Structure formats: C-alpha cells, structure tokens
Amino acid sequence: MEKETSASETAGVTGTVDLVSRDEYPVVDLTGRVHLLPCSVKHNGPSTVSDYFKPRKTDVEVEGMNVQEAFFRGRRLHGTTVPIPDGYSGYVLEKPRLGKGKKLQNSDGESNCWQSRGQFGNITYWNHDNMPSSDDALLRSFHWFPISDALHKKVTPEEMAKAASHLNK
C-alpha cells in the first residue's frame, strides 16, 4: 500500500523575505555587534548582553586573524571578526506579527514570511577550546560564495558558441 502525499508535501516550501526598511521597523546597522557563539541560548527577546558579554582585543594573531577573548558562563572563548564577502550582506530576520503576539501564517499554519530587522557587514565567531583557524566551519562556508557566483553567472552567446565549438572537436 502506498502512502498518499498532498500537493504541499511534494511542492516544497515557499516563503518571502522582505529586506525593505519600514518606518515602524527601520533596519538597524548591526555591523560589529553580531556574534556567533558555540552554544545555545534558550531566550528570545531583549537582554542586556553588553552587561555580561565583554569581548576584549588581545595581541594574539593567528593565520592573519586578530584574536579576541571573552568569557561566557565562566568559559573562555577565542574569536575573530570576519567581514561578509563583497557583494553580500548579512541580515537579522524576524517573522512579522499581526498584533497581540500572533504571527502571520499560511494555509498550513506555518509562517514563511520574514522581515529584516538588522543588517551587518561582519560577524565575530567564537570557539571554546581552540583558537580561530581557517579550518573553522564558518570560514570554510565562505568558500561557497565564489562557487555560487560562478554557477549563477549569466552566460553570453559568445561563451556558448565557444563551449559548443570545444565540444564539437
């Protein structure tokens, strides 16, 4: 017996991302204030983070990266700030609310609409027991940007003709 699947299960998930600033919710520049910590914080809302999380610069340099130091819940962290590659931007996204805390929902009860609340041009990532390195997952993920650019680059008719001539040889 085969399981029946609905159109929504086979069609994939669609949604929207609104990056335009609105008067009621202007997009805030968060450059220099975005951190990727090696932990999970089970809190969603305002917090006086700067009262407790106080990164400081060190004189240490690893692989050309200036290392920073901070402590979180008594554990020492080492981190470095890396720029978002040229032509790209980082965004902080939020699901919009209708009022009284209710989120917008689609017909399946899922919210797939997002709005930008902040934009950033760099990110500071932190490691627990290791110094920052070019082998870190965040930095390795940046290697995909040029690959993506190459895959999505428009191909000119001249390039197509040249490729076709090479195939015919």
PDB file of C-alpha atoms in Angstrom:
ATOM      1  CA  MET A   1       0.000   0.000   0.000  1.00  0.00           C
ATOM      2  CA  GLU A   2       1.413   3.413  -0.965  1.00  0.00           C
ATOM      3  CA  LYS A   3       1.141   6.479   1.179  1.00  0.00           C
ATOM      4  CA  GLU A   4      -0.762   9.326  -0.417  1.00  0.00           C
ATOM      5  CA  THR A   5       1.038  12.645  -0.500  1.00  0.00           C
ATOM      6  CA  SER A   6      -0.573  16.022  -0.686  1.00  0.00           C
ATOM      7  CA  ALA A   7       0.495  18.729  -3.128  1.00  0.00           C
ATOM      8  CA  SER A   8       2.005  20.744  -0.287  1.00  0.00           C
ATOM      9  CA  GLU A   9       4.282  17.823   0.684  1.00  0.00           C
ATOM     10  CA  THR A  10       5.686  17.462  -2.826  1.00  0.00           C
ATOM     11  CA  ALA A  11       5.738  21.106  -3.870  1.00  0.00           C
ATOM     12  CA  GLY A  12       8.350  22.245  -1.373  1.00  0.00           C
ATOM     13  CA  VAL A  13       8.250  25.221   0.915  1.00  0.00           C
ATOM     14  CA  THR A  14       7.887  28.748  -0.341  1.00  0.00           C
ATOM     15  CA  GLY A  15       8.117  31.999   1.502  1.00  0.00           C
ATOM     16  CA  THR A  16       9.086  35.629   1.283  1.00  0.00           C
ATOM     17  CA  VAL A  17      11.859  37.727   2.742  1.00  0.00           C
ATOM     18  CA  ASP A  18      11.252  41.484   2.913  1.00  0.00           C
ATOM     19  CA  LEU A  19      14.545  43.388   3.131  1.00  0.00           C
ATOM     20  CA  VAL A  20      12.968  46.847   2.741  1.00  0.00           C
ATOM     21  CA  SER A  21      13.085  49.161   5.756  1.00  0.00           C
ATOM     22  CA  ARG A  22       9.729  50.352   7.094  1.00  0.00           C
ATOM     23  CA  ASP A  23       9.033  53.445   9.195  1.00  0.00           C
ATOM     24  CA  GLU A  24       7.636  51.344  12.038  1.00  0.00           C
ATOM     25  CA  TYR A  25      10.584  48.912  11.837  1.00  0.00           C
ATOM     26  CA  PRO A  26      13.699  50.576  10.448  1.00  0.00           C
ATOM     27  CA  VAL A  27      16.569  48.233   9.591  1.00  0.00           C
ATOM     28  CA  VAL A  28      19.352  48.733  12.139  1.00  0.00           C
ATOM     29  CA  ASP A  29      23.048  48.574  11.208  1.00  0.00           C
ATOM     30  CA  LEU A  30      24.481  45.842  13.437  1.00  0.00           C
ATOM     31  CA  THR A  31      27.994  45.806  11.970  1.00  0.00           C
ATOM     32  CA  GLY A  32      30.436  44.998  14.761  1.00  0.00           C
ATOM     33  CA  ARG A  33      27.686  43.668  17.058  1.00  0.00           C
ATOM     34  CA  VAL A  34      26.841  40.230  15.600  1.00  0.00           C
ATOM     35  CA  HIS A  35      28.365  37.238  17.385  1.00  0.00           C
ATOM     36  CA  LEU A  36      28.187  33.510  16.682  1.00  0.00           C
ATOM     37  CA  LEU A  37      28.643  31.648  19.957  1.00  0.00           C
ATOM     38  CA  PRO A  38      29.388  27.912  20.335  1.00  0.00           C
ATOM     39  CA  CYS A  39      26.299  27.334  22.466  1.00  0.00           C
ATOM     40  CA  SER A  40      22.532  27.504  22.530  1.00  0.00           C
ATOM     41  CA  VAL A  41      20.765  30.253  24.463  1.00  0.00           C
ATOM     42  CA  LYS A  42      17.132  29.446  25.147  1.00  0.00           C
ATOM     43  CA  HIS A  43      15.882  33.017  25.240  1.00  0.00           C
ATOM     44  CA  ASN A  44      14.147  35.003  22.557  1.00  0.00           C
ATOM     45  CA  GLY A  45      13.836  38.665  23.385  1.00  0.00           C
ATOM     46  CA  PRO A  46      15.602  41.711  24.706  1.00  0.00           C
ATOM     47  CA  SER A  47      18.559  41.267  27.010  1.00  0.00           C
ATOM     48  CA  THR A  48      21.323  43.436  28.403  1.00  0.00           C
ATOM     49  CA  VAL A  49      24.003  41.318  26.747  1.00  0.00           C
ATOM     50  CA  SER A  50      26.668  44.029  26.922  1.00  0.00           C
ATOM     51  CA  ASP A  51      26.449  43.954  30.741  1.00  0.00           C
ATOM     52  CA  TYR A  52      27.692  40.365  30.767  1.00  0.00           C
ATOM     53  CA  PHE A  53      29.430  39.597  27.473  1.00  0.00           C
ATOM     54  CA  LYS A  54      32.511  41.827  27.170  1.00  0.00           C
ATOM     55  CA  PRO A  55      34.904  40.800  24.389  1.00  0.00           C
ATOM     56  CA  ARG A  56      38.378  42.305  24.502  1.00  0.00           C
ATOM     57  CA  LYS A  57      41.166  42.510  21.967  1.00  0.00           C
ATOM     58  CA  THR A  58      44.363  40.551  22.519  1.00  0.00           C
ATOM     59  CA  ASP A  59      47.798  40.863  20.995  1.00  0.00           C
ATOM     60  CA  VAL A  60      47.493  37.369  19.520  1.00  0.00           C
ATOM     61  CA  GLU A  61      47.326  36.904  15.755  1.00  0.00           C
ATOM     62  CA  VAL A  62      46.616  33.507  14.157  1.00  0.00           C
ATOM     63  CA  GLU A  63      46.785  32.983  10.387  1.00  0.00           C
ATOM     64  CA  GLY A  64      46.464  36.741   9.871  1.00  0.00           C
ATOM     65  CA  MET A  65      43.370  36.964  12.094  1.00  0.00           C
ATOM     66  CA  ASN A  66      43.332  39.178  15.186  1.00  0.00           C
ATOM     67  CA  VAL A  67      42.131  37.088  18.126  1.00  0.00           C
ATOM     68  CA  GLN A  68      39.678  38.391  20.702  1.00  0.00           C
ATOM     69  CA  GLU A  69      38.891  36.912  24.095  1.00  0.00           C
ATOM     70  CA  ALA A  70      35.635  36.769  26.033  1.00  0.00           C
ATOM     71  CA  PHE A  71      34.023  34.698  28.743  1.00  0.00           C
ATOM     72  CA  PHE A  72      30.548  33.207  28.626  1.00  0.00           C
ATOM     73  CA  ARG A  73      29.175  31.399  31.686  1.00  0.00           C
ATOM     74  CA  GLY A  74      32.704  31.097  33.027  1.00  0.00           C
ATOM     75  CA  ARG A  75      34.170  29.545  29.877  1.00  0.00           C
ATOM     76  CA  ARG A  76      36.911  31.266  27.925  1.00  0.00           C
ATOM     77  CA  LEU A  77      36.189  31.908  24.276  1.00  0.00           C
ATOM     78  CA  HIS A  78      38.578  32.890  21.488  1.00  0.00           C
ATOM     79  CA  GLY A  79      37.137  34.612  18.461  1.00  0.00           C
ATOM     80  CA  THR A  80      37.810  36.756  15.457  1.00  0.00           C
ATOM     81  CA  THR A  81      35.793  39.182  13.376  1.00  0.00           C
ATOM     82  CA  VAL A  82      35.438  38.355   9.687  1.00  0.00           C
ATOM     83  CA  PRO A  83      33.883  40.554   7.010  1.00  0.00           C
ATOM     84  CA  ILE A  84      30.944  39.377   4.958  1.00  0.00           C
ATOM     85  CA  PRO A  85      32.321  38.937   1.392  1.00  0.00           C
ATOM     86  CA  ASP A  86      31.925  41.798  -1.107  1.00  0.00           C
ATOM     87  CA  GLY A  87      28.572  41.774  -2.852  1.00  0.00           C
ATOM     88  CA  TYR A  88      26.848  40.060   0.093  1.00  0.00           C
ATOM     89  CA  SER A  89      25.156  41.290   3.274  1.00  0.00           C
ATOM     90  CA  GLY A  90      24.129  39.649   6.500  1.00  0.00           C
ATOM     91  CA  TYR A  91      20.589  40.137   7.789  1.00  0.00           C
ATOM     92  CA  VAL A  92      18.748  39.548  11.040  1.00  0.00           C
ATOM     93  CA  LEU A  93      15.278  38.306  10.112  1.00  0.00           C
ATOM     94  CA  GLU A  94      12.050  38.151  12.107  1.00  0.00           C
ATOM     95  CA  LYS A  95       8.631  36.724  11.411  1.00  0.00           C
ATOM     96  CA  PRO A  96       6.134  39.629  11.367  1.00  0.00           C
ATOM     97  CA  ARG A  97       3.302  39.715  13.897  1.00  0.00           C
ATOM     98  CA  LEU A  98      -0.315  40.698  13.315  1.00  0.00           C
ATOM     99  CA  GLY A  99      -0.895  42.059  16.786  1.00  0.00           C
ATOM    100  CA  LYS A 100      -1.283  40.584  20.258  1.00  0.00           C
ATOM    101  CA  GLY A 101       1.757  38.394  19.503  1.00  0.00           C
ATOM    102  CA  LYS A 102       0.104  36.430  16.669  1.00  0.00           C
ATOM    103  CA  LYS A 103       2.396  35.608  13.745  1.00  0.00           C
ATOM    104  CA  LEU A 104       1.301  35.679  10.115  1.00  0.00           C
ATOM    105  CA  GLN A 105       0.533  32.158   8.878  1.00  0.00           C
ATOM    106  CA  ASN A 106      -0.063  30.466   5.539  1.00  0.00           C
ATOM    107  CA  SER A 107      -2.806  27.924   4.838  1.00  0.00           C
ATOM    108  CA  ASP A 108      -0.788  25.131   6.527  1.00  0.00           C
ATOM    109  CA  GLY A 109      -0.440  27.136   9.732  1.00  0.00           C
ATOM    110  CA  GLU A 110       3.244  27.785   9.045  1.00  0.00           C
ATOM    111  CA  SER A 111       4.773  31.228   8.821  1.00  0.00           C
ATOM    112  CA  ASN A 112       7.134  31.525   5.859  1.00  0.00           C
ATOM    113  CA  CYS A 113       7.257  35.315   5.694  1.00  0.00           C
ATOM    114  CA  TRP A 114      10.254  37.142   7.124  1.00  0.00           C
ATOM    115  CA  GLN A 115      11.203  40.811   7.519  1.00  0.00           C
ATOM    116  CA  SER A 116      14.640  42.326   8.000  1.00  0.00           C
ATOM    117  CA  ARG A 117      15.260  43.913  11.391  1.00  0.00           C
ATOM    118  CA  GLY A 118      19.004  44.404  11.055  1.00  0.00           C
ATOM    119  CA  GLN A 119      21.838  44.299   8.562  1.00  0.00           C
ATOM    120  CA  PHE A 120      25.522  43.628   9.186  1.00  0.00           C
ATOM    121  CA  GLY A 121      28.786  43.671   7.270  1.00  0.00           C
ATOM    122  CA  ASN A 122      30.871  41.464   9.578  1.00  0.00           C
ATOM    123  CA  ILE A 123      30.443  38.716  12.145  1.00  0.00           C
ATOM    124  CA  THR A 124      32.511  37.699  15.156  1.00  0.00           C
ATOM    125  CA  TYR A 125      32.593  33.965  15.687  1.00  0.00           C
ATOM    126  CA  TRP A 126      33.833  32.250  18.822  1.00  0.00           C
ATOM    127  CA  ASN A 127      35.466  28.903  19.652  1.00  0.00           C
ATOM    128  CA  HIS A 128      35.525  27.244  23.102  1.00  0.00           C
ATOM    129  CA  ASP A 129      38.821  25.460  23.304  1.00  0.00           C
ATOM    130  CA  ASN A 130      40.529  26.394  20.042  1.00  0.00           C
ATOM    131  CA  MET A 131      41.982  29.498  18.509  1.00  0.00           C
ATOM    132  CA  PRO A 132      40.249  30.734  15.351  1.00  0.00           C
ATOM    133  CA  SER A 133      41.528  28.982  12.247  1.00  0.00           C
ATOM    134  CA  SER A 134      40.974  28.910   8.502  1.00  0.00           C
ATOM    135  CA  ASP A 135      39.683  25.355   9.093  1.00  0.00           C
ATOM    136  CA  ASP A 136      36.697  26.621  11.112  1.00  0.00           C
ATOM    137  CA  ALA A 137      33.289  25.811   9.620  1.00  0.00           C
ATOM    138  CA  LEU A 138      32.196  29.452   9.246  1.00  0.00           C
ATOM    139  CA  LEU A 139      35.283  30.412   7.267  1.00  0.00           C
ATOM    140  CA  ARG A 140      35.086  27.243   5.160  1.00  0.00           C
ATOM    141  CA  SER A 141      31.462  28.081   4.292  1.00  0.00           C
ATOM    142  CA  PHE A 142      32.665  31.372   2.784  1.00  0.00           C
ATOM    143  CA  HIS A 143      34.441  29.311   0.081  1.00  0.00           C
ATOM    144  CA  TRP A 144      30.999  28.625  -1.416  1.00  0.00           C
ATOM    145  CA  PHE A 145      30.398  32.274  -2.357  1.00  0.00           C
ATOM    146  CA  PRO A 146      32.669  32.278  -5.455  1.00  0.00           C
ATOM    147  CA  ILE A 147      31.312  28.874  -6.468  1.00  0.00           C
ATOM    148  CA  SER A 148      27.747  30.179  -6.204  1.00  0.00           C
ATOM    149  CA  ASP A 149      28.702  33.282  -8.189  1.00  0.00           C
ATOM    150  CA  ALA A 150      30.184  31.116 -10.949  1.00  0.00           C
ATOM    151  CA  LEU A 151      27.150  28.829 -11.067  1.00  0.00           C
ATOM    152  CA  HIS A 152      24.687  31.721 -11.290  1.00  0.00           C
ATOM    153  CA  LYS A 153      26.675  33.926 -13.651  1.00  0.00           C
ATOM    154  CA  LYS A 154      24.891  34.742 -16.895  1.00  0.00           C
ATOM    155  CA  VAL A 155      26.417  33.046 -19.918  1.00  0.00           C
ATOM    156  CA  THR A 156      26.875  35.185 -23.020  1.00  0.00           C
ATOM    157  CA  PRO A 157      26.115  33.889 -26.529  1.00  0.00           C
ATOM    158  CA  GLU A 158      29.845  34.144 -27.321  1.00  0.00           C
ATOM    159  CA  GLU A 159      30.716  31.888 -24.376  1.00  0.00           C
ATOM    160  CA  MET A 160      28.052  29.378 -25.506  1.00  0.00           C
ATOM    161  CA  ALA A 161      29.455  29.356 -29.051  1.00  0.00           C
ATOM    162  CA  LYS A 162      32.985  28.862 -27.740  1.00  0.00           C
ATOM    163  CA  ALA A 163      31.881  25.979 -25.487  1.00  0.00           C
ATOM    164  CA  ALA A 164      29.956  24.382 -28.355  1.00  0.00           C
ATOM    165  CA  SER A 165      32.991  24.584 -30.638  1.00  0.00           C
ATOM    166  CA  HIS A 166      35.127  22.827 -27.997  1.00  0.00           C
ATOM    167  CA  LEU A 167      32.528  20.042 -27.706  1.00  0.00           C
ATOM    168  CA  ASN A 168      32.449  19.519 -31.480  1.00  0.00           C
ATOM    169  CA  LYS A 169      36.219  18.956 -31.703  1.00  0.00           C
TER     170      LYS A 169
END
